[in-house]
Coordinates of C-alpha atoms (C1' of nucleotides) in Angstrom, one line a residue:
Chain P
M2 CA 95.2 194.4 -81.2
L3 CA 92.0 195.3 -82.1
P4 CA 89.7 192.9 -81.2
F5 CA 86.5 194.4 -82.1
L6 CA 87.4 193.8 -85.9
S7 CA 86.6 190.3 -85.5
R8 CA 83.6 190.3 -83.3
A9 CA 80.2 190.8 -85.0
D10 CA 78.6 193.8 -83.8
E11 CA 74.9 194.3 -83.3
T12 CA 75.2 197.8 -81.7
M13 CA 76.1 199.3 -85.3
N14 CA 73.3 201.2 -86.8
A15 CA 71.3 198.8 -89.3
N16 CA 71.1 201.0 -92.2
G17 CA 73.9 201.4 -94.8
D18 CA 72.7 204.8 -95.2
G19 CA 74.0 205.8 -98.6
M20 CA 73.4 209.4 -97.9
A21 CA 71.1 210.3 -100.7
Q22 CA 68.5 207.5 -99.8
A23 CA 65.1 208.8 -98.8
R24 CA 65.2 209.5 -95.1
E25 CA 62.2 208.1 -92.7
T26 CA 62.1 211.0 -90.9
G27 CA 58.8 212.5 -92.3
T28 CA 58.8 216.4 -92.0
L29 CA 61.9 216.9 -90.3
G30 CA 63.7 214.9 -92.9
K31 CA 62.7 216.8 -95.8
L32 CA 63.4 220.2 -94.0
M33 CA 67.1 218.8 -93.1
V34 CA 67.7 218.2 -96.9
L35 CA 66.9 221.7 -97.5
L36 CA 69.2 222.9 -94.6
D37 CA 72.1 220.7 -95.8
L38 CA 71.5 222.6 -99.5
V39 CA 71.7 225.8 -98.2
T40 CA 74.7 225.3 -95.7
H41 CA 76.5 223.2 -98.2
A42 CA 76.4 225.8 -100.7
D43 CA 79.1 228.3 -101.8
A44 CA 77.1 231.5 -101.4
P45 CA 73.7 232.4 -100.3
L46 CA 70.8 230.8 -102.8
R47 CA 68.2 232.4 -104.1
F48 CA 64.7 230.9 -104.2
T49 CA 64.9 229.7 -107.5
D50 CA 68.3 228.1 -107.1
I51 CA 67.1 225.9 -104.2
L52 CA 63.7 225.2 -106.3
S53 CA 65.8 223.6 -109.0
L54 CA 68.0 221.7 -106.5
A55 CA 65.3 220.6 -104.1
G56 CA 62.7 219.5 -106.6
Q57 CA 59.8 220.4 -104.7
P58 CA 56.9 222.5 -105.8
R59 CA 57.1 226.0 -105.4
G60 CA 54.3 226.6 -102.5
T61 CA 55.7 223.6 -100.7
L62 CA 59.3 224.8 -101.1
H63 CA 58.4 228.3 -99.9
R64 CA 56.5 227.5 -96.8
Q65 CA 59.2 225.2 -95.6
L66 CA 61.9 227.9 -96.0
S67 CA 59.8 230.4 -94.1
H68 CA 59.5 227.6 -91.2
L69 CA 63.3 227.4 -91.4
V70 CA 63.7 231.1 -91.4
E71 CA 61.2 231.6 -88.5
E72 CA 63.1 229.2 -86.4
G73 CA 66.5 231.0 -87.0
L74 CA 67.9 228.1 -89.0
L75 CA 68.2 229.8 -92.0
E76 CA 68.4 233.8 -92.4
F77 CA 66.7 235.4 -95.5
D78 CA 68.4 238.8 -96.6
G79 CA 67.0 241.9 -98.2
D80 CA 67.9 240.5 -101.6
G81 CA 65.9 237.5 -101.3
R82 CA 69.0 235.3 -100.5
Y83 CA 68.9 232.3 -98.2
A84 CA 71.9 231.5 -95.9
P85 CA 72.6 229.5 -93.1
G86 CA 71.2 230.9 -89.9
L87 CA 73.3 232.4 -86.7
R88 CA 71.2 230.2 -84.4
L89 CA 73.1 227.2 -85.5
L90 CA 76.1 228.9 -83.9
D91 CA 74.5 228.8 -80.7
F92 CA 73.5 225.3 -80.7
A93 CA 76.9 224.1 -81.7
A94 CA 78.8 226.3 -79.4
R95 CA 76.8 224.4 -76.8
S96 CA 77.0 220.9 -78.4
W97 CA 80.7 221.5 -78.3
A98 CA 81.3 223.1 -75.0
R99 CA 79.7 220.0 -73.3
N100 CA 80.6 217.3 -75.4
E101 CA 82.1 214.7 -73.0
F102 CA 84.4 212.8 -75.2
R103 CA 86.0 216.3 -76.3
L104 CA 86.4 217.6 -72.5
I105 CA 88.1 213.9 -71.6
A106 CA 90.6 214.0 -74.7
E107 CA 91.6 217.6 -74.4
P108 CA 94.6 217.3 -71.9
H109 CA 95.9 214.4 -74.0
L110 CA 95.8 216.5 -77.0
V111 CA 97.7 219.1 -75.4
D112 CA 100.6 216.8 -74.2
L113 CA 100.7 215.3 -77.5
Q114 CA 100.8 218.7 -79.3
Q115 CA 103.8 219.6 -76.6
A116 CA 105.6 216.4 -77.4
T117 CA 105.5 216.7 -81.0
G118 CA 105.3 220.6 -81.7
E119 CA 102.7 219.8 -84.5
T120 CA 99.0 220.4 -84.6
V121 CA 96.8 217.4 -83.0
H122 CA 93.3 217.0 -84.0
L123 CA 90.6 214.6 -82.6
G124 CA 87.9 213.5 -84.9
V125 CA 84.8 211.0 -84.6
L126 CA 83.2 209.1 -87.6
R127 CA 79.8 209.9 -88.3
G128 CA 77.9 208.6 -91.2
Q129 CA 80.7 208.4 -94.0
S130 CA 82.5 211.4 -92.7
I131 CA 84.8 212.7 -90.0
I132 CA 84.0 215.4 -87.9
Y133 CA 86.8 217.1 -86.3
L134 CA 85.9 217.8 -82.8
D135 CA 89.0 219.3 -81.7
K136 CA 92.4 220.9 -82.8
V137 CA 95.3 222.0 -80.7
E138 CA 97.6 224.1 -82.7
G139 CA 101.4 225.1 -82.1
R140 CA 101.9 228.6 -82.7
Q141 CA 99.7 230.9 -84.5
P142 CA 96.3 231.8 -82.6
V143 CA 93.7 229.4 -84.4
R144 CA 90.8 230.2 -86.7
M145 CA 89.1 227.5 -85.2
Y146 CA 85.9 226.8 -86.9
S147 CA 87.6 226.7 -90.0
Q148 CA 88.6 223.1 -89.0
I149 CA 86.7 222.2 -85.8
G150 CA 83.2 220.9 -86.8
N151 CA 84.2 220.5 -90.3
A152 CA 83.2 217.1 -92.0
S153 CA 86.2 215.6 -93.8
P154 CA 86.0 212.4 -96.0
C155 CA 86.8 209.1 -94.1
Y156 CA 88.6 207.7 -97.1
C157 CA 91.6 210.1 -97.1
T158 CA 92.2 211.4 -93.7
G159 CA 94.5 209.7 -91.2
V160 CA 91.6 209.5 -88.5
G161 CA 89.0 208.5 -90.8
K162 CA 91.2 205.7 -91.9
A163 CA 91.6 204.8 -88.2
A164 CA 88.1 204.9 -87.5
L165 CA 87.2 202.7 -90.5
S166 CA 89.8 200.0 -89.1
L167 CA 87.6 199.7 -86.2
L168 CA 84.4 198.5 -88.2
P169 CA 83.7 194.8 -88.8
A170 CA 84.4 193.9 -92.2
E171 CA 80.6 193.7 -93.5
S172 CA 79.6 197.3 -92.0
L173 CA 82.7 198.6 -93.6
V174 CA 81.9 197.3 -97.2
D175 CA 78.4 198.8 -96.6
L176 CA 79.5 202.1 -95.6
L177 CA 82.2 202.5 -98.5
A178 CA 79.4 201.2 -101.2
G179 CA 78.0 205.0 -100.4
V180 CA 80.9 206.9 -100.7
N181 CA 82.0 208.3 -104.0
F182 CA 86.0 208.7 -104.2
T183 CA 86.6 212.2 -105.0
R184 CA 90.5 212.3 -105.9
F185 CA 91.8 215.2 -104.2
T186 CA 95.4 214.4 -104.8
A187 CA 97.6 211.7 -106.7
A188 CA 97.8 209.6 -103.6
T189 CA 94.2 209.6 -102.8
H190 CA 92.7 206.1 -102.8
A191 CA 90.4 206.1 -106.0
S192 CA 88.3 202.9 -105.1
P193 CA 87.0 200.8 -102.5
A194 CA 89.6 197.9 -103.2
S195 CA 93.0 199.6 -102.7
L196 CA 91.5 201.4 -99.6
L197 CA 90.2 198.1 -98.0
A198 CA 93.5 196.5 -98.4
E199 CA 95.0 199.5 -96.5
I200 CA 92.4 199.5 -93.9
R201 CA 93.0 195.5 -93.0
E202 CA 96.6 196.5 -92.6
I203 CA 95.5 199.6 -90.3
A204 CA 93.6 197.4 -88.3
D205 CA 96.5 194.9 -87.6
Q206 CA 99.2 197.7 -87.1
G207 CA 96.7 199.8 -84.8
Y208 CA 97.5 203.0 -86.6
A209 CA 97.3 204.8 -89.7
F210 CA 99.0 207.4 -92.0
D211 CA 97.9 210.0 -94.1
R212 CA 100.3 210.1 -97.3
E213 CA 99.0 213.5 -98.6
E214 CA 96.0 211.8 -99.5
H215 CA 93.7 214.7 -98.9
E216 CA 95.8 217.6 -99.3
A217 CA 99.1 217.9 -101.1
G218 CA 102.0 218.6 -98.9
I219 CA 100.2 217.4 -95.6
R220 CA 100.8 214.4 -93.8
C221 CA 99.7 212.8 -90.6
V222 CA 99.9 209.8 -88.3
A223 CA 96.6 208.8 -86.7
A224 CA 95.5 206.1 -84.0
P225 CA 92.1 204.9 -83.5
I226 CA 89.7 205.3 -80.7
W227 CA 86.4 203.6 -79.6
S228 CA 84.2 203.5 -76.9
D229 CA 83.0 200.4 -75.4
D230 CA 79.7 200.6 -76.8
R231 CA 80.9 201.6 -80.2
T232 CA 78.7 204.8 -80.1
F233 CA 81.5 206.5 -81.8
L234 CA 84.6 205.5 -83.6
G235 CA 87.3 208.0 -84.3
G236 CA 90.9 208.8 -83.7
V237 CA 93.8 211.2 -82.8
S238 CA 96.2 212.4 -85.4
I239 CA 99.5 214.6 -85.6
T240 CA 99.4 216.5 -88.8
G241 CA 101.8 218.6 -90.7
P242 CA 103.8 219.7 -93.8
A243 CA 105.5 217.1 -95.5
Y244 CA 108.8 219.1 -96.0
R245 CA 108.9 218.9 -91.9
L246 CA 107.6 215.4 -91.2
S247 CA 109.3 212.6 -93.0
M248 CA 107.8 209.4 -93.3
E249 CA 110.5 208.2 -90.7
L250 CA 109.5 211.0 -88.3
L251 CA 105.8 210.0 -88.6
A252 CA 106.8 206.5 -87.7
Q253 CA 108.7 207.8 -84.5
W254 CA 105.3 209.3 -83.5
V255 CA 103.4 206.1 -83.7
V256 CA 103.8 205.1 -80.4
P257 CA 103.0 208.6 -78.9
V258 CA 99.6 208.7 -80.6
Q259 CA 98.9 205.5 -79.8
R260 CA 99.7 206.1 -76.3
A261 CA 97.5 209.4 -76.3
A262 CA 94.7 207.5 -78.1
G263 CA 94.9 204.7 -75.4
R264 CA 94.7 207.4 -72.4
I265 CA 91.5 209.0 -74.0
M266 CA 89.8 205.7 -73.9
E267 CA 91.0 204.9 -70.5
G268 CA 89.6 208.5 -69.4
M269 CA 86.1 207.4 -71.3
R270 CA 85.7 204.4 -69.3
I271 CA 86.5 205.9 -65.8
R272 CA 84.2 209.0 -66.8
L273 CA 81.5 206.9 -67.9
G274 CA 81.6 203.7 -65.6
P275 CA 82.9 200.3 -66.1
R276 CA 79.4 198.8 -67.5
R277 CA 79.1 200.4 -70.9
Chain U
M16 CA 74.5 260.8 -84.7
L17 CA 72.5 257.7 -85.0
P18 CA 69.5 258.7 -87.1
F19 CA 67.6 255.3 -87.1
L20 CA 66.8 255.8 -83.7
S21 CA 64.2 258.4 -84.6
R22 CA 62.7 256.7 -87.9
A23 CA 59.7 254.3 -87.9
D24 CA 61.0 251.1 -89.2
E25 CA 58.9 248.7 -91.3
T26 CA 61.6 246.4 -91.9
M27 CA 62.0 245.1 -88.3
N28 CA 60.3 241.9 -87.7
A29 CA 56.6 242.4 -86.5
N30 CA 56.2 240.2 -83.5
G31 CA 57.5 241.3 -80.1
D32 CA 58.5 237.7 -79.8
G33 CA 58.6 237.3 -76.2
M34 CA 60.3 233.9 -76.6
A35 CA 58.0 231.6 -74.7
Q36 CA 55.2 232.3 -76.9
A37 CA 53.7 229.4 -79.5
R38 CA 55.6 229.3 -82.5
E39 CA 54.0 229.0 -85.7
T40 CA 56.2 226.7 -87.2
G41 CA 54.1 223.7 -86.9
T42 CA 55.9 220.2 -86.2
L43 CA 59.5 222.0 -86.9
G44 CA 58.7 224.3 -84.1
K45 CA 58.0 221.4 -81.5
L46 CA 61.2 220.0 -82.6
M47 CA 63.3 222.8 -81.9
V48 CA 61.6 223.4 -78.6
L49 CA 63.3 219.7 -78.2
L50 CA 66.5 220.8 -79.5
D51 CA 66.8 223.7 -77.5
L52 CA 65.8 222.0 -74.1
V53 CA 68.5 219.4 -74.5
T54 CA 71.3 221.9 -76.1
H55 CA 70.5 224.2 -73.0
A56 CA 70.8 221.0 -70.5
D57 CA 73.9 221.1 -68.3
A58 CA 74.3 217.3 -69.0
P59 CA 72.9 214.9 -71.3
L60 CA 69.1 213.9 -70.2
R61 CA 67.3 210.8 -69.9
F62 CA 64.1 210.3 -71.4
T63 CA 62.3 210.7 -68.3
D64 CA 64.1 214.2 -67.6
I65 CA 63.1 215.3 -71.1
L66 CA 59.4 213.9 -70.6
S67 CA 58.8 216.4 -67.5
L68 CA 60.3 219.2 -69.2
A69 CA 58.7 219.3 -72.4
G70 CA 55.3 218.1 -71.1
Q71 CA 54.4 215.9 -74.1
P72 CA 52.8 212.5 -74.2
R73 CA 55.3 209.6 -74.0
G74 CA 54.6 208.0 -77.2
T75 CA 54.8 211.5 -79.2
L76 CA 58.0 212.5 -77.3
H77 CA 59.7 209.2 -78.0
R78 CA 59.0 209.3 -81.9
Q79 CA 60.3 212.9 -82.0
L80 CA 63.4 212.2 -80.0
S81 CA 63.8 209.4 -82.5
H82 CA 63.6 211.7 -85.5
L83 CA 66.1 214.3 -84.2
V84 CA 68.5 211.3 -83.5
E85 CA 68.2 210.2 -87.0
E86 CA 68.9 213.3 -88.4
G87 CA 72.2 213.6 -86.2
L88 CA 70.4 216.6 -84.4
L89 CA 70.7 214.9 -81.2
E90 CA 72.9 211.6 -80.0
F91 CA 71.5 208.9 -77.7
D92 CA 74.2 207.2 -75.8
G93 CA 74.2 203.7 -74.4
D94 CA 72.6 204.7 -71.1
G95 CA 69.8 205.9 -72.7
R96 CA 70.8 209.6 -72.5
Y97 CA 70.2 212.4 -74.9
A98 CA 73.0 214.9 -75.9
P99 CA 73.4 217.5 -78.6
G100 CA 74.3 216.1 -81.9
L101 CA 77.4 216.4 -83.8
R102 CA 75.8 217.2 -86.9
L103 CA 75.2 220.5 -85.3
L104 CA 78.7 221.2 -85.7
D105 CA 79.2 220.6 -89.3
F106 CA 76.2 223.1 -89.9
A107 CA 77.8 225.7 -87.8
A108 CA 81.2 225.4 -89.1
R109 CA 79.8 226.0 -92.6
S110 CA 77.6 228.7 -91.5
W111 CA 80.3 230.7 -89.8
A112 CA 83.1 230.1 -92.4
R113 CA 80.9 231.7 -95.2
N114 CA 79.3 234.5 -93.3
E115 CA 79.7 237.6 -95.2
F116 CA 79.4 239.9 -92.6
R117 CA 82.3 238.1 -90.2
L118 CA 84.6 237.8 -93.4
I119 CA 84.1 241.7 -94.1
A120 CA 84.6 242.5 -90.5
E121 CA 87.9 240.3 -89.7
P122 CA 90.6 242.5 -90.4
H123 CA 89.2 245.5 -89.1
L124 CA 88.9 243.4 -85.7
V125 CA 92.3 242.2 -86.1
D126 CA 93.5 246.2 -86.5
L127 CA 91.5 246.9 -83.5
Q128 CA 93.2 244.2 -81.6
Q129 CA 96.7 245.2 -82.5
A130 CA 96.1 248.9 -82.0
T131 CA 94.9 248.1 -78.3
G132 CA 96.4 244.8 -77.3
E133 CA 93.2 243.6 -75.7
T134 CA 90.4 241.1 -76.9
V135 CA 87.9 242.5 -79.6
H136 CA 84.6 240.6 -80.1
L137 CA 81.8 241.0 -83.1
G138 CA 78.5 240.6 -82.1
V139 CA 75.0 240.7 -83.7
L140 CA 71.5 241.0 -82.1
R141 CA 69.4 238.0 -82.7
G142 CA 66.1 237.9 -80.7
Q143 CA 67.0 239.1 -77.3
S144 CA 70.5 237.8 -77.5
I145 CA 74.0 238.9 -79.0
I146 CA 75.4 236.1 -80.7
Y147 CA 79.2 236.7 -81.0
L148 CA 80.3 236.0 -84.4
D149 CA 84.1 236.5 -83.8
K150 CA 86.7 237.0 -81.1
V151 CA 90.5 238.3 -81.9
E152 CA 92.5 237.6 -78.7
G153 CA 95.8 238.9 -77.7
R154 CA 97.9 236.2 -76.3
Q155 CA 97.1 232.7 -75.6
P156 CA 95.7 230.3 -78.5
V157 CA 92.0 230.6 -78.3
R158 CA 89.4 228.2 -77.5
M159 CA 87.2 229.8 -79.7
Y160 CA 83.8 227.7 -79.6
S161 CA 83.7 228.7 -75.5
Q162 CA 82.9 232.2 -76.7
I163 CA 82.1 232.3 -80.5
G164 CA 78.5 231.1 -81.1
N165 CA 77.6 231.8 -77.6
A166 CA 74.4 233.8 -76.7
S167 CA 74.6 236.3 -74.5
P168 CA 72.2 238.6 -72.8
C169 CA 71.7 242.1 -74.7
Y170 CA 71.0 244.2 -71.5
C171 CA 74.2 243.8 -69.9
T172 CA 77.0 243.6 -72.5
G173 CA 78.5 246.2 -74.4
V174 CA 77.7 245.0 -77.9
G175 CA 74.4 244.2 -76.8
K176 CA 73.6 247.6 -75.3
A177 CA 75.3 249.1 -78.6
A178 CA 72.9 247.0 -80.6
L179 CA 69.9 248.1 -78.8
S180 CA 70.7 251.7 -78.9
L181 CA 69.7 251.2 -82.6
L182 CA 66.2 250.0 -82.3
P183 CA 63.3 252.4 -82.5
A184 CA 62.0 253.4 -79.2
E185 CA 58.7 251.2 -79.5
S186 CA 60.8 247.9 -80.9
L187 CA 63.1 248.5 -78.0
V188 CA 60.1 248.5 -75.4
D189 CA 58.4 245.4 -77.0
L190 CA 61.8 243.6 -77.0
L191 CA 62.7 244.4 -73.4
A192 CA 59.3 243.3 -72.3
G193 CA 60.3 239.8 -73.0
V194 CA 63.7 239.6 -71.4
N195 CA 64.0 238.6 -67.6
F196 CA 67.0 240.7 -65.8
T197 CA 69.0 238.3 -64.3
R198 CA 71.5 240.2 -62.0
F199 CA 74.9 238.9 -62.8
T200 CA 76.8 241.4 -60.6
A201 CA 76.1 244.5 -58.5
A202 CA 76.3 246.5 -61.8
T203 CA 73.8 244.8 -63.8
H204 CA 70.8 246.8 -64.9
A205 CA 68.2 245.2 -62.9
S206 CA 64.8 246.8 -64.8
P207 CA 63.9 247.9 -68.1
A208 CA 63.5 251.6 -66.7
S209 CA 67.2 252.3 -65.8
L210 CA 68.4 250.4 -68.8
L211 CA 66.4 252.5 -71.0
A212 CA 67.7 255.8 -69.7
E213 CA 71.3 254.4 -70.5
I214 CA 70.3 253.0 -74.0
R215 CA 68.8 256.6 -75.1
E216 CA 72.4 258.0 -73.9
I217 CA 74.1 255.5 -75.7
A218 CA 72.2 256.3 -78.9
D219 CA 73.2 259.9 -78.6
Q220 CA 77.0 259.1 -77.9
G221 CA 77.1 256.4 -80.4
Y222 CA 78.9 254.0 -78.1
A223 CA 78.5 252.0 -75.1
F224 CA 80.4 250.8 -71.9
D225 CA 80.1 247.6 -69.9
R226 CA 80.8 248.5 -66.5
E227 CA 81.6 245.0 -65.2
E228 CA 77.7 244.4 -65.7
H229 CA 78.1 240.7 -67.0
E230 CA 80.8 239.4 -65.3
A231 CA 82.8 241.2 -62.3
G232 CA 86.1 242.5 -63.1
I233 CA 85.5 242.6 -67.1
R234 CA 85.1 245.8 -68.6
C235 CA 84.4 246.7 -72.3
V236 CA 83.7 249.7 -74.8
A237 CA 81.5 249.0 -77.7
A238 CA 80.2 251.0 -81.0
P239 CA 77.3 249.9 -82.8
I240 CA 76.9 248.4 -86.1
W241 CA 73.8 248.3 -88.6
S242 CA 73.1 247.1 -92.1
D243 CA 71.3 249.5 -94.5
D244 CA 68.4 247.3 -94.5
R245 CA 68.6 246.8 -90.8
T246 CA 69.0 242.8 -91.4
F247 CA 71.0 242.9 -88.3
L248 CA 72.0 245.1 -85.6
G249 CA 75.3 244.4 -83.6
G250 CA 78.5 245.9 -82.7
V251 CA 82.4 245.6 -82.0
S252 CA 84.0 245.7 -78.6
I253 CA 87.1 245.9 -76.6
T254 CA 87.2 243.8 -73.7
G255 CA 89.5 243.3 -70.8
P256 CA 90.0 243.0 -66.9
A257 CA 89.0 245.9 -65.1
Y258 CA 92.3 246.1 -63.5
R259 CA 94.2 247.2 -66.7
L260 CA 91.1 248.8 -68.2
S261 CA 90.4 252.2 -66.2
M262 CA 87.4 254.1 -67.3
E263 CA 89.8 256.5 -68.5
L264 CA 91.7 254.3 -70.8
L265 CA 88.2 252.9 -72.2
A266 CA 87.1 256.5 -72.9
Q267 CA 90.4 256.8 -75.2
W268 CA 89.2 253.6 -76.9
V269 CA 85.9 255.3 -77.9
V270 CA 87.5 256.8 -81.2
P271 CA 89.4 253.8 -82.4
V272 CA 86.2 251.4 -81.7
Q273 CA 83.9 253.7 -83.5
R274 CA 86.3 253.9 -86.5
A275 CA 86.4 250.1 -86.4
A276 CA 82.8 250.1 -86.6
G277 CA 82.7 252.6 -89.3
R278 CA 84.9 250.7 -91.6
I279 CA 83.0 247.5 -91.0
M280 CA 79.9 249.1 -92.1
E281 CA 81.3 250.6 -95.0
G282 CA 83.0 247.2 -96.3
M283 CA 79.5 245.7 -96.1
R284 CA 78.2 248.6 -98.3
I285 CA 80.8 248.0 -101.0
R286 CA 80.5 244.5 -100.7
L287 CA 76.6 244.3 -100.9
G288 CA 76.1 247.0 -103.3
P289 CA 74.7 250.2 -102.9
R290 CA 70.9 249.4 -103.2
R291 CA 70.4 247.6 -100.1
Chain T
dA11 C1' 56.9 252.6 -122.6
dG12 C1' 54.8 248.1 -123.5
dG13 C1' 54.8 243.3 -123.5
dT14 C1' 56.8 239.1 -121.9
dA15 C1' 59.3 236.4 -119.0
dT16 C1' 61.1 235.2 -114.6
dT17 C1' 60.7 235.0 -110.1
dG18 C1' 58.1 235.1 -105.8
dT19 C1' 54.0 234.7 -102.6
dT20 C1' 49.1 233.2 -101.2
dC21 C1' 45.3 230.0 -101.0
dC22 C1' 42.8 225.6 -100.3
dA23 C1' 40.7 220.9 -101.0
dT24 C1' 43.5 216.7 -100.8
dT25 C1' 46.6 213.7 -98.8
dA26 C1' 50.1 212.5 -95.7
dT27 C1' 52.1 212.8 -90.9
dT28 C1' 51.5 213.8 -86.3
dT29 C1' 49.4 213.0 -82.1
dG30 C1' 48.3 210.6 -77.7
dG31 C1' 45.8 207.3 -75.1
dA32 C1' 46.6 202.9 -74.1
dA33 C1' 48.8 198.4 -73.8
dC34 C1' 53.2 196.1 -74.1
dT35 C1' 58.0 194.9 -72.6
dG36 C1' 62.1 194.9 -70.0
dA37 C1' 64.6 196.0 -66.4
dA38 C1' 65.4 197.4 -61.5
dT39 C1' 63.7 197.1 -56.5
dT40 C1' 61.5 195.6 -52.6
Chain H
dA8 C1' 57.5 186.6 -57.2
dA9 C1' 55.3 191.4 -57.0
dT10 C1' 55.6 196.0 -57.9
dT11 C1' 57.3 199.8 -59.7
dC12 C1' 59.4 202.6 -62.9
dA13 C1' 61.7 203.2 -67.9
dG14 C1' 61.4 202.9 -72.3
dT15 C1' 58.9 201.3 -76.7
dT16 C1' 54.9 200.1 -79.8
dC17 C1' 50.1 200.6 -82.0
dC18 C1' 46.6 202.8 -84.3
dA19 C1' 42.3 205.5 -85.0
dA20 C1' 41.7 210.8 -84.8
dA21 C1' 43.2 215.1 -85.1
dT22 C1' 46.5 217.8 -87.3
dA23 C1' 49.9 219.6 -90.6
dA24 C1' 51.8 219.1 -94.7
dT25 C1' 51.3 219.2 -99.8
dG26 C1' 51.1 221.0 -104.7
dG27 C1' 48.2 222.7 -107.9
dA28 C1' 47.1 227.0 -109.7
dA29 C1' 46.0 231.6 -109.5
dC30 C1' 48.0 235.9 -108.0
dA31 C1' 51.7 239.6 -107.4
dA32 C1' 56.0 241.8 -108.2
dT33 C1' 59.8 242.3 -110.5
dA34 C1' 63.3 242.0 -114.4
dC35 C1' 63.9 241.6 -119.3
dC36 C1' 63.5 242.7 -123.8
dT37 C1' 62.3 245.3 -128.0

DNA sequence: AGGTATTGTTCCATTATTTGGAACTGAATT
DNA sequence: AATTCAGTTCCAAATAATGGAACAATACCT
């Protein structure tokens, strides 16, 4: 069913990554670490906060931050606090608007939403996270940024586990080695071992459930999506509240979700040409 | 009415900018130019395309692109084409979700939307562009990224002209010197001169119209917003189709828009403390 | 107030990274 | 098989980043 699982894969990027590992991108890498620090903080940071977090000499840090501010990647308010810069929004808006995968997938997401009445997500695996590329919601107007673009853990989301099921065994182990398993709910996998067992099952079946593993009261079904050149691995999912989505109902949606995933992959092949 | 117009302003960032001007941010600046190039392109670019656009030696460009790809700011597909990276989405999602200004403004935007039934925008001036920070739409679920985060010209949007009316005369002239006036419609200002005249008027009145200057058939009313420390200048607007929004109707909405702007500014002062 | 600790900024010789020309590989085209 | 074009690698020279220390400004305490 998922032939890629067995085949050794040379296009997968080589480094196991580990995330905290020193990057090999020189100046840029150092600056990105800072940008990460500031964007991941709960509130704007003062110079000293960053100083202690980044462990850089004062002079160095000061210049680095100045450069980031000058480029609009950070903003520096009158109180001497650093916040993420608005230029990032412009970059992201363009990145999103033109994303081929998303454009191809969109109609199929809408179909799936209408067939089920529940919220549909599209996500891809990047590093150890799932980045949500799109979301089609049923009822109320959507505050989209709150979800789209957000990076979620791969080990406790439907899309995440579906994506992981596409990885060759070795890459999977490497990737999980770098993950630290935060326990969001009682159902969250707490170790690679139990996760690996489920992933194998998912690989056989071709679909994944999230049984309230990320957020209590929220369930989903997801089906994997991959590109021929394996540039990305990801998935589509249907998500909703547990009181409305019984496991039986979710089981009925396996086929529609898989069909949507299949159509999206077909769309990619047509759009991108056969040779990839 | 808008006292800031007359007062000399030392907090305004000093360089007239001019945009094409060589940046002073060393390595980062050069990389950002590349990132701009790729994200602003209509389609993914091949190495050679970028080579001709960037005017860098091949070896140099190749390494720079590799670094950007390694950091997830660009993606490199199997066909050797460079596209904006998805990591930008994650940065932006965080940047947006935590943005204080937006959080403070949001309820007032919703109020305004409900009072008028039309689409409400919140935008800030960054460089020569208006970046839309939020949008509250009436009817259909919103494809938000298509608007939020987008950078629009300041000289032909309601929010843009409202923001410009807050600038001291000198800064305004400097800023406009770097703008090239694209004529989007018959009503678009074609030169700084005619724009300046309108801006003066807007500064006196405290509100701005967009009379189908950016997009044919689309009108808006906007009111200016500023922070005490002038870290940002921006505005709120009500936008809609010309057939529904007569100039008379827009005139009736001047007061509600101004009131919303006033409440947002008040919210900022309370939240941020009096001393800024 | 006066003194002290804390925070933020600037400077510059040393160190590390980036640069860019040229040489190399591989694929597509004639 | 020969030729062009696209992409990648290499390394001495040029450039930018580093980090310690001195300086400035502000908050904190007594």
